Coordinates of C-alpha atoms in Angstrom, one line a residue:
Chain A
X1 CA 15.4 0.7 6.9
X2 CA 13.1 3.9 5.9
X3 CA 9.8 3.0 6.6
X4 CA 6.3 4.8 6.0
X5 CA 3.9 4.2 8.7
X6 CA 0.2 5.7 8.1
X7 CA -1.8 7.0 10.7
X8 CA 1.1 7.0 12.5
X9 CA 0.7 9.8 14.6
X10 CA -3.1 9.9 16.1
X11 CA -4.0 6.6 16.6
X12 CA -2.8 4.2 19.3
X13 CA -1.8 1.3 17.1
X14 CA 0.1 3.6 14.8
X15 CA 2.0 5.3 17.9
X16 CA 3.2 2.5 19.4
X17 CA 4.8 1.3 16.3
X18 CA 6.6 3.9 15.2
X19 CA 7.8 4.8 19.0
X20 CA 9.5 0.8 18.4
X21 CA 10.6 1.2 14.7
X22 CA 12.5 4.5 15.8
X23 CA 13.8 2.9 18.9
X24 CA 15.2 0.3 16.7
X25 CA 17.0 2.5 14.5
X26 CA 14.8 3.2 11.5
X27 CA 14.0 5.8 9.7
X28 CA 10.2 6.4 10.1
X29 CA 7.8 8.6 8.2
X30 CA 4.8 9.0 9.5
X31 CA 2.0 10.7 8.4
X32 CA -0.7 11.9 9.7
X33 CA -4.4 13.9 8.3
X34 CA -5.1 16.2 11.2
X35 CA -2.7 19.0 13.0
X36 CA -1.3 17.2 15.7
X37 CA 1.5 19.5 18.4
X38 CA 4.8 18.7 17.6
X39 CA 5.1 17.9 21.6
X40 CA 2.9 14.9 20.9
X41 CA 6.1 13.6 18.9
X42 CA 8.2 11.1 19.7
X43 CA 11.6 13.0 19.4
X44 CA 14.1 11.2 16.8
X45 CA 16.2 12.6 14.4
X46 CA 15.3 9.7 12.7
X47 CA 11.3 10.7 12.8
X48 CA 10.1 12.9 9.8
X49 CA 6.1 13.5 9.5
X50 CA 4.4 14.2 6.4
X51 CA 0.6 15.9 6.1
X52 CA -1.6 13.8 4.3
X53 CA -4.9 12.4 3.3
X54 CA -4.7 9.1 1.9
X55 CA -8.1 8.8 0.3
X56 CA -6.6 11.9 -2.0
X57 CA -4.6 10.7 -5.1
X58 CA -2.6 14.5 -5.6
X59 CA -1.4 13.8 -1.7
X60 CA -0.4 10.5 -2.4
X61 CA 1.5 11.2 -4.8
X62 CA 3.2 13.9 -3.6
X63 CA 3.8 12.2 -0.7
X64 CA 6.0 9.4 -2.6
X65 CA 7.5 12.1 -4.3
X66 CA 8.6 13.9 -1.9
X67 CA 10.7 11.2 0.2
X68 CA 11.9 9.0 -3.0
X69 CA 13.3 12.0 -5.1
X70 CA 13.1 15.4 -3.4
X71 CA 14.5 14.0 -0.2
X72 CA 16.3 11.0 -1.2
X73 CA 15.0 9.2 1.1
X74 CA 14.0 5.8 -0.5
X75 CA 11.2 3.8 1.3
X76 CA 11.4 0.3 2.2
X77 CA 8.6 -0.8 3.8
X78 CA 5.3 0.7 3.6
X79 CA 2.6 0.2 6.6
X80 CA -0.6 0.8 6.0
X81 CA -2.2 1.9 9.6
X82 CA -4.7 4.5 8.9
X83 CA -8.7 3.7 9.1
X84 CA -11.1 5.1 10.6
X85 CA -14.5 3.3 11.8
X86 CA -18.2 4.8 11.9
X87 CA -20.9 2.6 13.9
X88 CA -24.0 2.1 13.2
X89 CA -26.8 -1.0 11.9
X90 CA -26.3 -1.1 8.2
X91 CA -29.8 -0.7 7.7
X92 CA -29.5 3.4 9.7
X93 CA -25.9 3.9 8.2
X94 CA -25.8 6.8 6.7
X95 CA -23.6 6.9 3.1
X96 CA -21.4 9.9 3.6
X97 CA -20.2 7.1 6.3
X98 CA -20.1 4.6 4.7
X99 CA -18.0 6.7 1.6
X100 CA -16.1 7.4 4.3
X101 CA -14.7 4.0 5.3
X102 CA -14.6 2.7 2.0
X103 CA -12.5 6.0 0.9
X104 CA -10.0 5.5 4.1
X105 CA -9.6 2.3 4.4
X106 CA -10.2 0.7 1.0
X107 CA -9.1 3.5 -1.4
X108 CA -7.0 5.0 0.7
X109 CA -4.9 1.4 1.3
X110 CA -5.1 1.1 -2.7
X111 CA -3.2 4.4 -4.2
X112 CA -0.8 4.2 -1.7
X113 CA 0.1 0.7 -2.8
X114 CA -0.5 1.8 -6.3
X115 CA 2.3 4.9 -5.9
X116 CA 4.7 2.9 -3.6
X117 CA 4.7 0.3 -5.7
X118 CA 5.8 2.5 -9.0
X119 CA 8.6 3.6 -7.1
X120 CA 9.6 0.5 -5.1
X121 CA 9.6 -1.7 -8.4
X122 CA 12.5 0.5 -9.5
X123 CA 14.4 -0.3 -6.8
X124 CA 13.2 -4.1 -7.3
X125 CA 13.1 -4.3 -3.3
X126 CA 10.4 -3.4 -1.2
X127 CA 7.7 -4.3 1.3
X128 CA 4.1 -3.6 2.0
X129 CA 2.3 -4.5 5.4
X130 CA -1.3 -3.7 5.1
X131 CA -2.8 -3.4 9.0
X132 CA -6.5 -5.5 8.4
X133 CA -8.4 -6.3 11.0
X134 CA -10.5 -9.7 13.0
X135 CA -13.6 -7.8 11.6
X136 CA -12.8 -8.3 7.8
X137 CA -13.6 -12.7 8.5
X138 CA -16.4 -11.8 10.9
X139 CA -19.8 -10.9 11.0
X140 CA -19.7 -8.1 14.4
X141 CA -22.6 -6.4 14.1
X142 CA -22.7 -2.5 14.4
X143 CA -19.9 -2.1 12.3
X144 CA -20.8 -3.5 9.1
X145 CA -19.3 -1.0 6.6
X146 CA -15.4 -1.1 8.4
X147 CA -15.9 -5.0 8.0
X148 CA -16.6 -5.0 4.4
X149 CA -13.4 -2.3 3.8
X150 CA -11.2 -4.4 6.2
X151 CA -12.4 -7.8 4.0
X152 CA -11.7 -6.0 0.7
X153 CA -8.4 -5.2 1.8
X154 CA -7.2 -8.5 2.1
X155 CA -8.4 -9.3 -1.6
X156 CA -6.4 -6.5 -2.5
X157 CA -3.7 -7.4 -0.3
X158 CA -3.4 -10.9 -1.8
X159 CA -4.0 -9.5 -5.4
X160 CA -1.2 -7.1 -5.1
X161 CA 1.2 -9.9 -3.8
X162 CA 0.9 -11.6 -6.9
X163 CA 0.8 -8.9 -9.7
X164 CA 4.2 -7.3 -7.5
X165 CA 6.1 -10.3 -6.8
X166 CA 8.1 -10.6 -9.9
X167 CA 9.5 -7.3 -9.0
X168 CA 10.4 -8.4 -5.7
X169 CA 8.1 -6.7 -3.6
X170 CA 6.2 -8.3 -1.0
X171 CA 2.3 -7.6 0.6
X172 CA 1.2 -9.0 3.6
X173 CA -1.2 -8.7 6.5
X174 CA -1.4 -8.2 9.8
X175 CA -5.0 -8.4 11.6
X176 CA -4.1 -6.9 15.1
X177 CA -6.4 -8.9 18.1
X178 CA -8.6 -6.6 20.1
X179 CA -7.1 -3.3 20.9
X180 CA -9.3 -0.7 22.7
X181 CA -9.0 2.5 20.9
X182 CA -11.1 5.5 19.5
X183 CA -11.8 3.0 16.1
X184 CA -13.7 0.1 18.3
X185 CA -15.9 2.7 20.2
X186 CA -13.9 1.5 23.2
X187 CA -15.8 0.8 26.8
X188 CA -15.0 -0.7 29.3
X189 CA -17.8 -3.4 28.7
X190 CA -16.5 -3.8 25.4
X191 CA -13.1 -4.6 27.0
X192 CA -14.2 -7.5 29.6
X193 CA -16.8 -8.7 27.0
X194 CA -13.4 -9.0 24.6
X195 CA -11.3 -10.1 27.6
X196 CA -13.6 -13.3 28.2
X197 CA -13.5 -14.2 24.7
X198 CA -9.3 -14.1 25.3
X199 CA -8.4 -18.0 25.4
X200 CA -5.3 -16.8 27.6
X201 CA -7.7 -14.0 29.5
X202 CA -5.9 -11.3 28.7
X203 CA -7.0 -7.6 27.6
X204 CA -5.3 -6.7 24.3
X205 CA -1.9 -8.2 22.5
X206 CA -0.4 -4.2 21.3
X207 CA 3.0 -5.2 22.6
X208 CA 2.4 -8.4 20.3
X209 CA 1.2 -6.7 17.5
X210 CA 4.3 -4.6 17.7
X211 CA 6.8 -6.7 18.3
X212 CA 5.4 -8.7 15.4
X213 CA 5.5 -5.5 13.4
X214 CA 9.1 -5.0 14.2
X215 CA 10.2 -8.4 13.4
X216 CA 8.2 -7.8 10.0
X217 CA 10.3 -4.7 9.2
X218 CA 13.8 -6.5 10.1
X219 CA 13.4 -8.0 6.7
X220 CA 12.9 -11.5 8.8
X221 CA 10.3 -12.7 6.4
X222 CA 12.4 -11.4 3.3
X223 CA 10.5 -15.4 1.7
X224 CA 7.1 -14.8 2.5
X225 CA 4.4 -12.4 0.4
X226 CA 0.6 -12.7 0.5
X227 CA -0.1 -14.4 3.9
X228 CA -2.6 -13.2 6.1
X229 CA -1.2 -13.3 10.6
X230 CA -4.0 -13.2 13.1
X231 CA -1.4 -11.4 16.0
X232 CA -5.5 -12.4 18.5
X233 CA -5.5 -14.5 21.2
X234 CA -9.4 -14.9 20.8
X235 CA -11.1 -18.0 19.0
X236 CA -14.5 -16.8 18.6
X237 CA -14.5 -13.1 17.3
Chain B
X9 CA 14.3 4.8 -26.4
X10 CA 13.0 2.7 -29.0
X11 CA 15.7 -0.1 -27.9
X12 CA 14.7 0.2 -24.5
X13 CA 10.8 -0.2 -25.1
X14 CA 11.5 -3.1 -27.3
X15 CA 13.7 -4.8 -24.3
X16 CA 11.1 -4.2 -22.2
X17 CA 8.0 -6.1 -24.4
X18 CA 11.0 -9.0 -25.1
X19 CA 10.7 -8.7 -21.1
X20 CA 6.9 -9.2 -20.6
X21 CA 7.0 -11.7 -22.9
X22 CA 9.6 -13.8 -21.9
X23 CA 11.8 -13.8 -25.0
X24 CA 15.6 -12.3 -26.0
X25 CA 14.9 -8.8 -27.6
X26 CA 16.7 -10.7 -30.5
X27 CA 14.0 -13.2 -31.5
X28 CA 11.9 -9.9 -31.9
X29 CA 11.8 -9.1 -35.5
X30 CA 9.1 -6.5 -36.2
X31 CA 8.8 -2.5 -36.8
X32 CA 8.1 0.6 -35.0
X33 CA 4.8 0.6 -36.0
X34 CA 3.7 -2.9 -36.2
X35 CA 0.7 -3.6 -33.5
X36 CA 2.0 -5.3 -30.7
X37 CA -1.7 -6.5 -29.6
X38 CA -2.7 -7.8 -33.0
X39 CA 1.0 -8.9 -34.8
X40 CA 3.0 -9.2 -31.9
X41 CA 0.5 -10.8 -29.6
X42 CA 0.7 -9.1 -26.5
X43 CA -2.1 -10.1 -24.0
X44 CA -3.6 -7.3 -21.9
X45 CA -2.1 -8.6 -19.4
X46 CA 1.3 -8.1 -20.5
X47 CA 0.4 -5.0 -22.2
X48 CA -0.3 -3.9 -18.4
X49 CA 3.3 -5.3 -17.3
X50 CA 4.3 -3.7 -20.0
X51 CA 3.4 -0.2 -18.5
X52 CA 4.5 -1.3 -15.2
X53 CA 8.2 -1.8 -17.0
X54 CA 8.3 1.5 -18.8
X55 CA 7.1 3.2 -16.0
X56 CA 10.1 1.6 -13.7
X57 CA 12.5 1.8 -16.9
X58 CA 11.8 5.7 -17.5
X59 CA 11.2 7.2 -14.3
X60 CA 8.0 8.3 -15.0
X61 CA 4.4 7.7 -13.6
X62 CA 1.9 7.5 -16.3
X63 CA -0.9 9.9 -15.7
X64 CA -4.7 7.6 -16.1
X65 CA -5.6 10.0 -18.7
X66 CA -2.7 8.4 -21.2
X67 CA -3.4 4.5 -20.1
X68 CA -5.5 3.9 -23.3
X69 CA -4.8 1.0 -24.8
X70 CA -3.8 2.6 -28.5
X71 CA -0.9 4.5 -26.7
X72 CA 0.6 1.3 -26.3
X73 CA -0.1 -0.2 -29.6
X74 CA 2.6 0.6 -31.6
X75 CA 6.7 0.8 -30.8
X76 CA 5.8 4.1 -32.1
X77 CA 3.3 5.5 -29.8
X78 CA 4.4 4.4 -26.6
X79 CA 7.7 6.5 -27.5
X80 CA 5.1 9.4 -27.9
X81 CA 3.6 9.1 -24.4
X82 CA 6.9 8.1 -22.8
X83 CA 8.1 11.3 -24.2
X84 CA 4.9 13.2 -23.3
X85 CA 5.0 12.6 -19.1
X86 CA 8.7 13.4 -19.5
X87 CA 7.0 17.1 -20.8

């Protein structure tokens, strides 16, 4: 399978999927926004990286381009990984922030569903795994503006599973549990508060979230479009 | 082209191209009865049919009135 993986160079979610995806024989693209050393790679044949901001429509769709007619390289699945978070009360937030995570994670999410979609529905075969998170059914305080984006994206998510199906192409979700990283302002008080809140007590489920991912991308839910997974281990978010 | 635009409405709206008896520049919104909707899938199709990716500046709805018309901006993101 050739699969497109956002964000899939910088952040620790994104890393850890494509180090599976290319230890299970894919193809992976992933891209990435800011200069990153090429020793940071995993090394793959089977790796190729693309240079791009997702919130910027000309990059999308020269991205697309690029892989499903200059390189030949036809995409099957598209993961949508990259988002970045700004803290703050709602109240102090400041807009450029705010514009920020809207533009990243909501608009961003959209046109590359919108372009992979064009291309995909030619094919009739394709699938789309949009990464959402606990926050977009909660309430966490702090980080009220990566909430809202994460909760629009599963209405667009769901949305796009119905307006793509009859072209067989499938969207679905994947709201990772908690997984320290640069996004969640990680601590190490954050990490036993999220810890305790673990029904099973235990830190973070990325080897779940991954293996989960994997699974995903083996075509083993080839009947399912428009659902929503909680990979958490936590009740009360 | 004209063939393949009119397979592609008898598509969207769930009918063989053959129980489609109208012109090239009848209005497919207010003779044929296209819905928006379909007039949407109906970009989708072309876009899929023709290789092409619409640019947002062309999706106005009288482009896609007429048999007629949506040959011209087919053509025109071909240019």
């Amino acid at each position: 399978m050739n699969i497109l993986v956002t964000g899939g160079i910088s952040s620790r979610i994104g890393k850890n999927i494509v180090g599976r995806l290319l230890e299970e024989g894919h193809t992976v693209i992933a891209t990435y926004r800011n200069d990153i050393s090429n020793d940071k790679l995993p090394q793959s044949e089977r790796l190729h990286t693309f240079k791009l901001d997702i919130s910027e429509e000309a990059d999308v769709k020269d991205c697309f381009n690029h892989f499903f007619n200059e390189k030949a390289l036809p995409i099957d699945t598209l993961i949508n990984n990259a988002g970045t978070n700004v803290g703050g009360m709602l109240t102090q937030l400041k807009t450029k922030d705010w514009k920020e995570m809207i533009d990243t994670n909501l608009t961003g999410t959209f046109l590359m569903c919108k372009y992979f979609s064009k291309y995909a529905a030619r094919r009739k075969k394709g699938q789309i795994i949009n990464i959402g998170s606990s926050a977009a059914n909660g309430n966490l305080p702090y980080q009220g503006g990566y909430n809202a984006s994460k909760a629009g994206l599963i209405s667009l998510s769901k949305t796009l599973a119905v307006e793509l199906a009859p072209y067989n192409l499938r969207v679905n979700i994947v709201n990772p549990g908690f997984i320290p990283s640069q996004l969640n302002q990680f601590s190490e008080a954050k990490e036993i508060e999220e810890t305790e809140k673990s029904l099973l007590g235990i830190k973070h489920n990325l080897s779940n979230l991954v293996d989960f991912i994997s699974f995903i991308c083996a075509d083993s839910l080839s009947g399912v479009t428009g659902q929503e997974f909680n990979i958490d281990s936590r009740l009360n978010k | 082209m004209k063939e393949r635009i009119k397979q592609g409405i008898a598509v969207v709206k769930k009918v063989e191209v053959k129980e489609l008896d109208f012109g090239n520049d009848t209005d497919l919104i207010e003779e044929v009865g296209l819905t928006s909707i379909q007039i949407m899938n109906l970009i989708f199709y072309l876009e899929s049919e023709f290789n092409i990716i619409f640019d947002d500046d062309d999706l106005d709805l009288e482009n896609f009135q007429t048999i007629n018309n949506i040959e011209k901006v087919v053509n025109k993101q071909h240019v």
